[in-house]
């Protein structure tokens, strides 16, 4: 079963053109062997995951900024879009909040990561994880760059995103609890950096950033499909095979049916003001041989 698990990347057109995308691909490739063993262990322990899991989310810690003081991490995923302004509060089931303690951190030579099990019952084809908002904004990622430096003389955290972290000291002293709002600065600030420019779409005045999952069932919201009739009505062969005790009648009837249907059968799809329509025209059969005294 583990051999059937594969990455969902959508490489083109970002492959080779986006520095952060290439960096994450490189990290994923370095972790591939260790990650494969981790997933195999999960499936051996709980085989039912193969049937109940939409996918496995792999959160990779950036090696240049990860700290050994990290004790626990919380990730909040938004499974369904938020309601429009002015509507009532959305269903809490659209959120999935998971917490990972340090025993769940997987340590490989290439770095550390956690595996988030995304269940098929709640997840659709995509989800979102909001990043933090900084002033000035986060600079474009560059290899070896400083990232966001908080504190005196650095950037200010205007809004914390969907990732939160706690240190061992936080747990012992009961400080910096999860979901405590923007409160004072935490000992460890965690942020999820969206890395795939293919998983974006413009939503004025910003850009929506999402994470794509493999499609295993129909979407929650049906998508209207508009067929194209540019190539004319579609046609398909209709083989006719009749078996009767009267061989001459069988052959003549089969030839007549085949010829008439090839000429007249039609399934047409229209668009525009008439919407989608379909019709089939079956001709009245004429010219059959008359029964004889033998028939």
mmCIF file of C-alpha atoms in Angstrom:
data_model
loop_
_atom_site.group_PDB
_atom_site.id
_atom_site.type_symbol
_atom_site.label_atom_id
_atom_site.label_comp_id
_atom_site.label_asym_id
_atom_site.label_seq_id
_atom_site.Cartn_x
_atom_site.Cartn_y
_atom_site.Cartn_z
ATOM 1 C CA UNK A 1 0.000 0.000 0.000
ATOM 2 C CA UNK A 2 2.843 2.410 0.798
ATOM 3 C CA UNK A 3 4.124 2.005 -2.756
ATOM 4 C CA UNK A 4 0.866 3.553 -4.033
ATOM 5 C CA UNK A 5 1.421 6.803 -2.109
ATOM 6 C CA UNK A 6 2.941 9.513 -4.292
ATOM 7 C CA UNK A 7 3.601 13.247 -4.159
ATOM 8 C CA UNK A 8 1.057 15.779 -5.439
ATOM 9 C CA UNK A 9 3.172 18.588 -6.863
ATOM 10 C CA UNK A 10 1.874 19.968 -10.181
ATOM 11 C CA UNK A 11 5.423 20.868 -11.173
ATOM 12 C CA UNK A 12 4.773 22.925 -14.300
ATOM 13 C CA UNK A 13 5.220 25.788 -14.847
ATOM 14 C CA UNK A 14 6.987 26.571 -11.552
ATOM 15 C CA UNK A 15 9.624 23.854 -11.890
ATOM 16 C CA UNK A 16 12.986 25.456 -12.552
ATOM 17 C CA UNK A 17 11.646 29.004 -12.298
ATOM 18 C CA UNK A 18 10.664 29.531 -8.641
ATOM 19 C CA UNK A 19 13.464 29.399 -6.024
ATOM 20 C CA UNK A 20 11.249 28.442 -3.064
ATOM 21 C CA UNK A 21 9.469 25.768 -5.095
ATOM 22 C CA UNK A 22 12.812 24.230 -6.071
ATOM 23 C CA UNK A 23 14.031 24.395 -2.457
ATOM 24 C CA UNK A 24 10.999 22.480 -1.179
ATOM 25 C CA UNK A 25 11.331 19.934 -3.983
ATOM 26 C CA UNK A 26 14.977 19.401 -3.024
ATOM 27 C CA UNK A 27 14.062 18.915 0.648
ATOM 28 C CA UNK A 28 11.290 16.495 -0.337
ATOM 29 C CA UNK A 29 13.691 14.473 -2.468
ATOM 30 C CA UNK A 30 16.225 14.270 0.382
ATOM 31 C CA UNK A 31 13.516 13.126 2.791
ATOM 32 C CA UNK A 32 11.887 10.680 0.356
ATOM 33 C CA UNK A 33 13.533 7.513 1.681
ATOM 34 C CA UNK A 34 12.931 8.336 5.340
ATOM 35 C CA UNK A 35 9.368 9.506 4.616
ATOM 36 C CA UNK A 36 8.608 6.288 2.739
ATOM 37 C CA UNK A 37 9.582 4.245 5.808
ATOM 38 C CA UNK A 38 7.463 6.506 8.028
ATOM 39 C CA UNK A 39 4.367 6.052 5.856
ATOM 40 C CA UNK A 40 4.965 2.324 5.609
ATOM 41 C CA UNK A 41 5.123 2.136 9.404
ATOM 42 C CA UNK A 42 1.854 4.088 9.698
ATOM 43 C CA UNK A 43 0.075 1.757 7.276
ATOM 44 C CA UNK A 44 1.430 -1.358 8.977
ATOM 45 C CA UNK A 45 0.247 -0.072 12.342
ATOM 46 C CA UNK A 46 -3.147 1.054 11.020
ATOM 47 C CA UNK A 47 -3.937 -0.550 7.626
ATOM 48 C CA UNK A 48 -7.366 1.093 7.560
ATOM 49 C CA UNK A 49 -5.703 4.452 6.902
ATOM 50 C CA UNK A 50 -5.391 3.501 3.253
ATOM 51 C CA UNK A 51 -9.190 3.499 2.915
ATOM 52 C CA UNK A 52 -10.058 6.386 5.238
ATOM 53 C CA UNK A 53 -7.303 8.878 4.390
ATOM 54 C CA UNK A 54 -7.598 11.544 1.711
ATOM 55 C CA UNK A 55 -3.863 12.170 1.819
ATOM 56 C CA UNK A 56 -0.838 12.705 4.044
ATOM 57 C CA UNK A 57 0.313 16.254 4.685
ATOM 58 C CA UNK A 58 4.072 16.525 5.218
ATOM 59 C CA UNK A 59 5.142 19.632 7.148
ATOM 60 C CA UNK A 60 8.885 20.113 6.659
ATOM 61 C CA UNK A 61 10.758 22.323 9.104
ATOM 62 C CA UNK A 62 13.076 24.812 7.414
ATOM 63 C CA UNK A 63 16.564 23.604 8.467
ATOM 64 C CA UNK A 64 17.969 27.147 8.718
ATOM 65 C CA UNK A 65 15.327 28.379 11.168
ATOM 66 C CA UNK A 66 14.241 25.265 13.095
ATOM 67 C CA UNK A 67 15.100 25.258 16.801
ATOM 68 C CA UNK A 68 15.651 22.342 19.149
ATOM 69 C CA UNK A 69 13.584 24.214 21.750
ATOM 70 C CA UNK A 70 10.396 23.412 19.842
ATOM 71 C CA UNK A 71 8.171 21.167 21.983
ATOM 72 C CA UNK A 72 4.799 21.225 20.195
ATOM 73 C CA UNK A 73 3.241 22.588 17.033
ATOM 74 C CA UNK A 74 -0.377 23.382 16.208
ATOM 75 C CA UNK A 75 -1.689 23.570 12.641
ATOM 76 C CA UNK A 76 -5.142 24.786 11.695
ATOM 77 C CA UNK A 77 -6.431 23.896 8.231
ATOM 78 C CA UNK A 78 -9.425 25.596 6.624
ATOM 79 C CA UNK A 79 -11.160 22.848 4.698
ATOM 80 C CA UNK A 80 -14.000 24.910 3.210
ATOM 81 C CA UNK A 81 -14.067 28.616 2.252
ATOM 82 C CA UNK A 82 -15.202 31.122 4.849
ATOM 83 C CA UNK A 83 -18.725 32.570 4.516
ATOM 84 C CA UNK A 84 -19.253 35.823 2.684
ATOM 85 C CA UNK A 85 -19.194 39.035 4.758
ATOM 86 C CA UNK A 86 -22.449 39.543 6.594
ATOM 87 C CA UNK A 87 -23.361 35.853 6.740
ATOM 88 C CA UNK A 88 -23.674 33.892 9.954
ATOM 89 C CA UNK A 89 -20.705 32.076 11.472
ATOM 90 C CA UNK A 90 -19.536 29.087 9.465
ATOM 91 C CA UNK A 91 -19.761 25.463 10.525
ATOM 92 C CA UNK A 92 -16.845 24.611 12.841
ATOM 93 C CA UNK A 93 -16.389 21.393 10.881
ATOM 94 C CA UNK A 94 -14.729 23.408 8.139
ATOM 95 C CA UNK A 95 -11.644 23.654 10.373
ATOM 96 C CA UNK A 96 -9.244 20.861 11.257
ATOM 97 C CA UNK A 97 -6.869 21.620 14.118
ATOM 98 C CA UNK A 98 -4.058 19.190 14.920
ATOM 99 C CA UNK A 99 -1.321 19.342 17.552
ATOM 100 C CA UNK A 100 2.003 17.557 17.245
ATOM 101 C CA UNK A 101 4.168 16.935 20.295
ATOM 102 C CA UNK A 102 7.904 16.410 19.905
ATOM 103 C CA UNK A 103 7.628 12.566 19.922
ATOM 104 C CA UNK A 104 5.784 12.934 16.587
ATOM 105 C CA UNK A 105 8.631 14.911 15.028
ATOM 106 C CA UNK A 106 10.506 12.700 12.586
ATOM 107 C CA UNK A 107 14.239 13.327 12.457
ATOM 108 C CA UNK A 108 16.086 12.508 9.242
ATOM 109 C CA UNK A 109 19.556 13.476 8.099
ATOM 110 C CA UNK A 110 18.024 16.056 5.754
ATOM 111 C CA UNK A 111 15.848 17.627 8.460
ATOM 112 C CA UNK A 112 12.754 17.270 10.599
ATOM 113 C CA UNK A 113 9.144 16.872 9.566
ATOM 114 C CA UNK A 114 5.730 15.828 10.810
ATOM 115 C CA UNK A 115 3.058 13.802 8.998
ATOM 116 C CA UNK A 116 -0.507 15.090 9.171
ATOM 117 C CA UNK A 117 -3.206 12.497 8.381
ATOM 118 C CA UNK A 118 -5.981 14.161 6.355
ATOM 119 C CA UNK A 119 -9.155 12.106 6.621
ATOM 120 C CA UNK A 120 -11.335 11.449 3.592
ATOM 121 C CA UNK A 121 -14.575 12.090 5.500
ATOM 122 C CA UNK A 122 -13.940 15.827 5.915
ATOM 123 C CA UNK A 123 -11.388 16.871 3.326
ATOM 124 C CA UNK A 124 -12.323 17.761 -0.217
ATOM 125 C CA UNK A 125 -9.858 18.495 -3.023
ATOM 126 C CA UNK A 126 -8.091 21.442 -1.383
ATOM 127 C CA UNK A 127 -7.571 23.313 1.880
ATOM 128 C CA UNK A 128 -5.925 26.509 3.110
ATOM 129 C CA UNK A 129 -3.436 27.432 5.837
ATOM 130 C CA UNK A 130 -3.174 31.169 6.458
ATOM 131 C CA UNK A 131 0.288 32.579 6.933
ATOM 132 C CA UNK A 132 1.217 35.316 9.379
ATOM 133 C CA UNK A 133 1.078 38.979 8.389
ATOM 134 C CA UNK A 134 4.199 41.050 9.027
ATOM 135 C CA UNK A 135 5.068 44.738 8.780
ATOM 136 C CA UNK A 136 7.003 45.144 6.566
ATOM 137 C CA UNK A 137 5.716 42.139 4.544
ATOM 138 C CA UNK A 138 7.700 38.927 4.331
ATOM 139 C CA UNK A 139 10.406 39.292 1.663
ATOM 140 C CA UNK A 140 10.670 36.901 -1.251
ATOM 141 C CA UNK A 141 12.448 33.708 -0.258
ATOM 142 C CA UNK A 142 16.102 33.405 -1.223
ATOM 143 C CA UNK A 143 18.456 30.545 -0.416
ATOM 144 C CA UNK A 144 20.403 31.467 2.714
ATOM 145 C CA UNK A 145 18.309 34.612 3.224
ATOM 146 C CA UNK A 146 17.417 35.859 6.715
ATOM 147 C CA UNK A 147 13.658 35.414 6.336
ATOM 148 C CA UNK A 148 11.622 37.465 8.798
ATOM 149 C CA UNK A 149 13.517 38.892 11.768
ATOM 150 C CA UNK A 150 11.244 39.913 14.628
ATOM 151 C CA UNK A 151 12.058 42.138 17.567
ATOM 152 C CA UNK A 152 13.680 45.497 18.087
ATOM 153 C CA UNK A 153 14.597 47.013 14.761
ATOM 154 C CA UNK A 154 12.971 44.125 12.847
ATOM 155 C CA UNK A 155 9.546 43.301 11.534
ATOM 156 C CA UNK A 156 6.346 43.447 13.573
ATOM 157 C CA UNK A 157 3.816 40.637 13.691
ATOM 158 C CA UNK A 158 0.473 42.156 12.711
ATOM 159 C CA UNK A 159 -1.564 38.942 12.590
ATOM 160 C CA UNK A 160 -0.580 35.424 13.605
ATOM 161 C CA UNK A 161 -1.429 32.756 11.050
ATOM 162 C CA UNK A 162 -2.718 29.196 11.379
ATOM 163 C CA UNK A 163 0.518 27.805 12.852
ATOM 164 C CA UNK A 164 1.533 28.158 16.512
ATOM 165 C CA UNK A 165 4.452 26.762 18.483
ATOM 166 C CA UNK A 166 5.332 26.184 22.138
ATOM 167 C CA UNK A 167 8.649 25.510 23.799
ATOM 168 C CA UNK A 168 9.322 23.153 26.711
ATOM 169 C CA UNK A 169 9.535 26.175 29.017
ATOM 170 C CA UNK A 170 6.070 27.287 27.852
ATOM 171 C CA UNK A 171 4.618 23.928 28.854
ATOM 172 C CA UNK A 172 6.306 23.830 32.278
ATOM 173 C CA UNK A 173 5.432 27.433 33.116
ATOM 174 C CA UNK A 174 2.024 27.283 31.391
ATOM 175 C CA UNK A 175 2.797 30.270 29.174
ATOM 176 C CA UNK A 176 1.929 30.981 25.538
ATOM 177 C CA UNK A 177 -0.987 28.606 25.345
ATOM 178 C CA UNK A 178 -2.392 27.772 21.944
ATOM 179 C CA UNK A 179 -5.178 29.985 20.607
ATOM 180 C CA UNK A 180 -4.527 32.832 23.032
ATOM 181 C CA UNK A 181 -4.906 35.512 20.385
ATOM 182 C CA UNK A 182 -2.183 37.937 19.467
ATOM 183 C CA UNK A 183 -1.099 38.432 23.122
ATOM 184 C CA UNK A 184 2.580 39.177 23.815
ATOM 185 C CA UNK A 185 5.223 37.731 21.520
ATOM 186 C CA UNK A 186 5.735 34.008 21.970
ATOM 187 C CA UNK A 187 9.100 32.440 22.699
ATOM 188 C CA UNK A 188 8.875 30.608 19.366
ATOM 189 C CA UNK A 189 6.936 31.959 16.413
ATOM 190 C CA UNK A 190 5.892 29.473 13.739
ATOM 191 C CA UNK A 191 4.665 30.315 10.276
ATOM 192 C CA UNK A 192 3.632 28.250 7.258
ATOM 193 C CA UNK A 193 5.169 29.556 4.038
ATOM 194 C CA UNK A 194 3.161 28.720 0.924
ATOM 195 C CA UNK A 195 5.616 27.256 -1.550
ATOM 196 C CA UNK A 196 3.745 26.272 -4.726
ATOM 197 C CA UNK A 197 2.818 29.166 -7.053
ATOM 198 C CA UNK A 198 0.666 26.771 -9.100
ATOM 199 C CA UNK A 199 -1.741 26.469 -6.172
ATOM 200 C CA UNK A 200 -2.890 30.082 -6.245
ATOM 201 C CA UNK A 201 -5.664 32.113 -7.799
ATOM 202 C CA UNK A 202 -6.315 35.870 -7.803
ATOM 203 C CA UNK A 203 -9.134 36.922 -5.504
ATOM 204 C CA UNK A 204 -9.238 40.727 -5.402
ATOM 205 C CA UNK A 205 -7.612 42.458 -3.704
ATOM 206 C CA UNK A 206 -5.325 39.555 -2.657
ATOM 207 C CA UNK A 207 -4.187 36.156 -3.909
ATOM 208 C CA UNK A 208 -5.783 32.992 -2.578
ATOM 209 C CA UNK A 209 -3.210 30.328 -1.677
ATOM 210 C CA UNK A 210 -4.336 26.748 -1.204
ATOM 211 C CA UNK A 211 -2.994 23.194 -1.000
ATOM 212 C CA UNK A 212 -4.228 20.636 -3.496
ATOM 213 C CA UNK A 213 -5.225 17.073 -2.659
ATOM 214 C CA UNK A 214 -5.812 14.118 -4.993
ATOM 215 C CA UNK A 215 -9.412 13.845 -6.134
ATOM 216 C CA UNK A 216 -11.050 10.614 -4.974
ATOM 217 C CA UNK A 217 -14.711 11.608 -5.026
ATOM 218 C CA UNK A 218 -17.045 14.254 -6.470
ATOM 219 C CA UNK A 219 -16.435 17.828 -5.269
ATOM 220 C CA UNK A 220 -18.596 19.282 -2.506
ATOM 221 C CA UNK A 221 -19.808 21.965 -4.936
ATOM 222 C CA UNK A 222 -20.842 20.653 -8.372
ATOM 223 C CA UNK A 223 -18.981 22.243 -11.265
ATOM 224 C CA UNK A 224 -21.048 23.208 -14.330
ATOM 225 C CA UNK A 225 -19.628 21.681 -17.484
ATOM 226 C CA UNK A 226 -20.344 23.198 -20.904
ATOM 227 C CA UNK A 227 -19.875 20.699 -23.752
ATOM 228 C CA UNK A 228 -18.418 21.927 -27.019
ATOM 229 C CA UNK A 229 -20.175 21.209 -30.303
ATOM 230 C CA UNK A 230 -17.457 22.675 -32.540
ATOM 231 C CA UNK A 231 -16.731 19.299 -34.111
ATOM 232 C CA UNK A 232 -20.375 18.565 -34.841
ATOM 233 C CA UNK A 233 -22.646 15.971 -33.266
ATOM 234 C CA UNK A 234 -20.654 13.106 -31.763
ATOM 235 C CA UNK A 235 -21.145 9.725 -33.350
ATOM 236 C CA UNK A 236 -20.349 6.249 -32.127
ATOM 237 C CA UNK A 237 -20.434 2.846 -33.840
ATOM 238 C CA UNK A 238 -23.460 0.713 -33.068
ATOM 239 C CA UNK A 239 -22.724 -2.896 -33.944
ATOM 240 C CA UNK A 240 -25.803 -4.979 -34.783
ATOM 241 C CA UNK A 241 -25.723 -8.716 -34.264
ATOM 242 C CA UNK A 242 -28.988 -10.624 -34.737
ATOM 243 C CA UNK A 243 -29.541 -14.353 -34.498
ATOM 244 C CA UNK A 244 -32.681 -15.895 -35.943
ATOM 245 C CA UNK A 245 -33.488 -19.318 -37.417
ATOM 246 C CA UNK A 246 -34.024 -17.603 -40.791
ATOM 247 C CA UNK A 247 -30.529 -16.790 -42.000
ATOM 248 C CA UNK A 248 -31.492 -14.753 -45.116
ATOM 249 C CA UNK A 249 -33.870 -12.592 -43.080
ATOM 250 C CA UNK A 250 -31.241 -12.161 -40.377
ATOM 251 C CA UNK A 251 -28.618 -10.901 -42.855
ATOM 252 C CA UNK A 252 -30.973 -8.519 -44.649
ATOM 253 C CA UNK A 253 -32.388 -7.110 -41.424
ATOM 254 C CA UNK A 254 -28.918 -6.583 -39.953
ATOM 255 C CA UNK A 255 -27.709 -4.774 -43.086
ATOM 256 C CA UNK A 256 -30.825 -2.593 -43.185
ATOM 257 C CA UNK A 257 -30.608 -1.633 -39.514
ATOM 258 C CA UNK A 258 -26.925 -0.849 -39.712
ATOM 259 C CA UNK A 259 -27.310 1.322 -42.796
ATOM 260 C CA UNK A 260 -30.291 3.251 -41.467
ATOM 261 C CA UNK A 261 -28.739 3.881 -38.049
ATOM 262 C CA UNK A 262 -25.385 4.945 -39.497
ATOM 263 C CA UNK A 263 -27.179 7.539 -41.611
ATOM 264 C CA UNK A 264 -29.711 8.841 -39.110
ATOM 265 C CA UNK A 265 -28.556 8.373 -35.550
ATOM 266 C CA UNK A 266 -27.488 11.589 -33.877
ATOM 267 C CA UNK A 267 -26.818 12.911 -30.378
ATOM 268 C CA UNK A 268 -26.565 16.721 -30.407
ATOM 269 C CA UNK A 269 -25.400 19.004 -27.605
ATOM 270 C CA UNK A 270 -26.319 22.661 -27.879
ATOM 271 C CA UNK A 271 -25.351 25.692 -25.812
ATOM 272 C CA UNK A 272 -26.308 29.319 -25.665
ATOM 273 C CA UNK A 273 -29.900 30.305 -25.005
ATOM 274 C CA UNK A 274 -31.287 26.778 -25.314
ATOM 275 C CA UNK A 275 -28.936 25.288 -22.749
ATOM 276 C CA UNK A 276 -27.957 21.641 -22.887
ATOM 277 C CA UNK A 277 -30.148 19.381 -24.996
ATOM 278 C CA UNK A 278 -29.874 15.866 -26.297
ATOM 279 C CA UNK A 279 -31.992 14.030 -28.828
ATOM 280 C CA UNK A 280 -31.855 10.805 -30.779
ATOM 281 C CA UNK A 281 -33.674 10.249 -34.041
ATOM 282 C CA UNK A 282 -34.534 6.676 -34.924
ATOM 283 C CA UNK A 283 -36.049 6.282 -38.401
ATOM 284 C CA UNK A 284 -39.074 4.253 -39.231
ATOM 285 C CA UNK A 285 -37.808 1.058 -40.845
ATOM 286 C CA UNK A 286 -39.063 0.491 -44.345
ATOM 287 C CA UNK A 287 -38.298 -1.984 -47.053
ATOM 288 C CA UNK A 288 -38.213 -5.170 -45.035
ATOM 289 C CA UNK A 289 -38.708 -8.293 -47.110
ATOM 290 C CA UNK A 290 -42.231 -9.645 -47.110
ATOM 291 C CA UNK A 291 -42.866 -12.974 -45.390
ATOM 292 C CA UNK A 292 -43.349 -15.866 -47.752
ATOM 293 C CA UNK A 293 -45.083 -19.132 -47.361
ATOM 294 C CA UNK A 294 -41.864 -20.451 -45.955
ATOM 295 C CA UNK A 295 -41.710 -17.612 -43.441
#
